Coordinates of C-alpha atoms in Angstrom, one line a residue:
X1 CA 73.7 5.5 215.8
X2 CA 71.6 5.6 219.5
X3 CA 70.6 8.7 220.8
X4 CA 69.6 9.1 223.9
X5 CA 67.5 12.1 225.3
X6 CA 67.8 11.6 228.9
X7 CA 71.7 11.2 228.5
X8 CA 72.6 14.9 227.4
X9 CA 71.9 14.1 224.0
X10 CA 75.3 11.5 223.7
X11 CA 75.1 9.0 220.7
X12 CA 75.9 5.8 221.0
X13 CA 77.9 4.1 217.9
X14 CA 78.4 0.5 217.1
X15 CA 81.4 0.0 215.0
X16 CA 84.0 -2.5 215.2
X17 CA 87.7 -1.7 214.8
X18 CA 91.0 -4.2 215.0
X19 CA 91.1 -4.1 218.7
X20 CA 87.1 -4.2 219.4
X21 CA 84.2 -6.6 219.4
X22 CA 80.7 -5.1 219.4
X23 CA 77.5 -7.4 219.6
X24 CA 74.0 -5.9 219.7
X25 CA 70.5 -7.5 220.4
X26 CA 67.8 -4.5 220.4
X27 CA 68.8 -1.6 223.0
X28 CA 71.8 -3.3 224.0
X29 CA 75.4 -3.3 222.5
X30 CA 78.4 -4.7 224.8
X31 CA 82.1 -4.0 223.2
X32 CA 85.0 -6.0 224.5
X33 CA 88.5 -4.2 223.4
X34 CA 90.0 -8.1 222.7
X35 CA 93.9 -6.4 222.4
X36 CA 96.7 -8.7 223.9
X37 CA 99.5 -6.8 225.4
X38 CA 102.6 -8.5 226.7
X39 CA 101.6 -9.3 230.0
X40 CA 98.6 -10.9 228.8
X41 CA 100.4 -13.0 226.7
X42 CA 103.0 -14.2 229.3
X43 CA 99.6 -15.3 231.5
X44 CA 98.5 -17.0 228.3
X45 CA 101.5 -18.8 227.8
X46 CA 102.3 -19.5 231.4
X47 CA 98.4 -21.1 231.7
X48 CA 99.1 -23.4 228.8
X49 CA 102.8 -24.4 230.6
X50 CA 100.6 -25.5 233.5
X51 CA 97.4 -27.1 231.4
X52 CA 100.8 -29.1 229.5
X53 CA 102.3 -29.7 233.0
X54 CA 98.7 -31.1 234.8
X55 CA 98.4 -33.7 231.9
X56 CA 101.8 -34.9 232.7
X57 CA 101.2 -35.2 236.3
X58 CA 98.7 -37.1 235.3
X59 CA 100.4 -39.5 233.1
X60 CA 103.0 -39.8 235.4
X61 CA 100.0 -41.2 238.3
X62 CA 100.5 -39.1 240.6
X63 CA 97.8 -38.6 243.5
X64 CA 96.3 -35.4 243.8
X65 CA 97.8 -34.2 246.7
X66 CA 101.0 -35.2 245.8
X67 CA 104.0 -32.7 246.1
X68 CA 106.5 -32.8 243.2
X69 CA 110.4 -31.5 242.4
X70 CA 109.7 -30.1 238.7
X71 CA 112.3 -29.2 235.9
X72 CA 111.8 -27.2 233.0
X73 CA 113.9 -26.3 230.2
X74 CA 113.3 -24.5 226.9
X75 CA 115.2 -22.6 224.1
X76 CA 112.0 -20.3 223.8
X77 CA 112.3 -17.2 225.1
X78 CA 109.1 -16.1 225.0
X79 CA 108.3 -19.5 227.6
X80 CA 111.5 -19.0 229.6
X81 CA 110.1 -15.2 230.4
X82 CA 106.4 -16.5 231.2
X83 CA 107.9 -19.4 233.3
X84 CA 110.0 -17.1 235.4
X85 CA 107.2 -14.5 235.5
X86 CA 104.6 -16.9 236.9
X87 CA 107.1 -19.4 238.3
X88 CA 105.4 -19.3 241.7
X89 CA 101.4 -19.6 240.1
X90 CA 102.9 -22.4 238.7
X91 CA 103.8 -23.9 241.4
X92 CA 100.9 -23.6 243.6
X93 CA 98.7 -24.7 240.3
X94 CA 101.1 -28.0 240.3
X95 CA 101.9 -28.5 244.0
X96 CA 105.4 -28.0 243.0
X97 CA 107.6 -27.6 246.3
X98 CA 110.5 -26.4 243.9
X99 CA 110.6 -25.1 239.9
X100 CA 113.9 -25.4 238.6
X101 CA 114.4 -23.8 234.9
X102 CA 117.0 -25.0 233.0
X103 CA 119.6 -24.7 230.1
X104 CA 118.8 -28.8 229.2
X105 CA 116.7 -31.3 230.3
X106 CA 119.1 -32.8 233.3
X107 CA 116.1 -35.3 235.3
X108 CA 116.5 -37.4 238.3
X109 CA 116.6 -41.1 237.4
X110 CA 113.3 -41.6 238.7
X111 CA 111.9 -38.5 237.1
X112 CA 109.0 -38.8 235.0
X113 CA 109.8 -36.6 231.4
X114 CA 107.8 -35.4 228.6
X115 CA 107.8 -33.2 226.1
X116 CA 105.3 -30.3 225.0
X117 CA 104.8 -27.7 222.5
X118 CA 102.8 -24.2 222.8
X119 CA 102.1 -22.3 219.8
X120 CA 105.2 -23.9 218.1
X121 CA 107.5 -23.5 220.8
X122 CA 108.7 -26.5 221.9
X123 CA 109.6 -27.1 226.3
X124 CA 110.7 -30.4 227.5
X125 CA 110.0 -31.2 231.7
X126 CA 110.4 -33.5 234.3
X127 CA 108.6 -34.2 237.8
X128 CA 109.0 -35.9 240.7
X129 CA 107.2 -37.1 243.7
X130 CA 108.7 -35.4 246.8
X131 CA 108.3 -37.6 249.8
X132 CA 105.8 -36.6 252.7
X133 CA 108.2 -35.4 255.3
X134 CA 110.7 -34.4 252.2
X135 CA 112.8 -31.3 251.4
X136 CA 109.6 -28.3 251.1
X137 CA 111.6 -25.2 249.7
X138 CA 109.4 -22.1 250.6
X139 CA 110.9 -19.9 248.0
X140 CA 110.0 -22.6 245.0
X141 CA 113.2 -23.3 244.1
X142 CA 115.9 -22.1 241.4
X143 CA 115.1 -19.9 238.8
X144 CA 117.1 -17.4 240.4
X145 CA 119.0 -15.6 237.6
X146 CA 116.9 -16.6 234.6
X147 CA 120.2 -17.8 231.6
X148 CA 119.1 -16.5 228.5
X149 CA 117.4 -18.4 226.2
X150 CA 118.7 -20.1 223.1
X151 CA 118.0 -18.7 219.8
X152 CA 116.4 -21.1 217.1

């Protein structure tokens, strides 16, 4: 315990719990409450779908600034909730001109594919170049009325 004299006689004590972190060096403590809640977790997962999605426009040798059509489709329901939630973060983050979520992987022919996993939850996607001067859908594309997800 701290007391403090000039603060109205408050103490000041340093005890961790589930949900808090406490680090002290001398006079100084910082606690960080380190509890996830939903919404948290959807960014988490949606930041990994597009860390996952960034190496495959890499693979795929795609130019920087180049647009893409991309396709998604998972049985995970937790993913298929953080997709649609951050469907359009996700598309800025990719340069995606449309994010279409789907029931199976269907892929243009000239599509490049992978698949990736995220805490064991598997999502398999496809992306492809759109021309300059091409199709630029300003609403991202078809999510629309998210299909529910297949159980494992």
């Amino acid at each position: 315990d701290i007391g403090c004299d000039m603060c109205g006689g408050w103490k000041l004590r340093r005890e961790q719990s589930a949900h808090r972190v406490v680090a002290s060096e001398g006079e100084l403590s910082v606690a960080l409450d380190i509890a996830l809640d939903d919404v948290l977790l959807e960014e988490g997962l949606a930041r990994d779908v597009i860390s996952r999605l960034q190496t495959a426009r890499k693979d795929a040798n795609l130019h920087i600034t180049d647009r893409i059509h991309l396709g998604i489709s998972t049985s995970s329901l937790a993913l298929r909730t953080a997709i649609a939630a951050y469907r359009q973060h996700i598309a800025d983050e990719l340069l995606a001109v449309r994010v279409d979520l789907q029931d199976s992987p269907t892929s243009p022919p000239d599509a490049f594919c992978c698949d990736a996993e995220i805490e064991g939850q598997g999502f398999s996607a496809w992306l492809v170049a759109v021309p300059i001067g091409g199709p630029a859908d300003d609403d991202v594309g078809a999510i629309g009325d998210v299909p529910a997800a297949k159980t494992r």
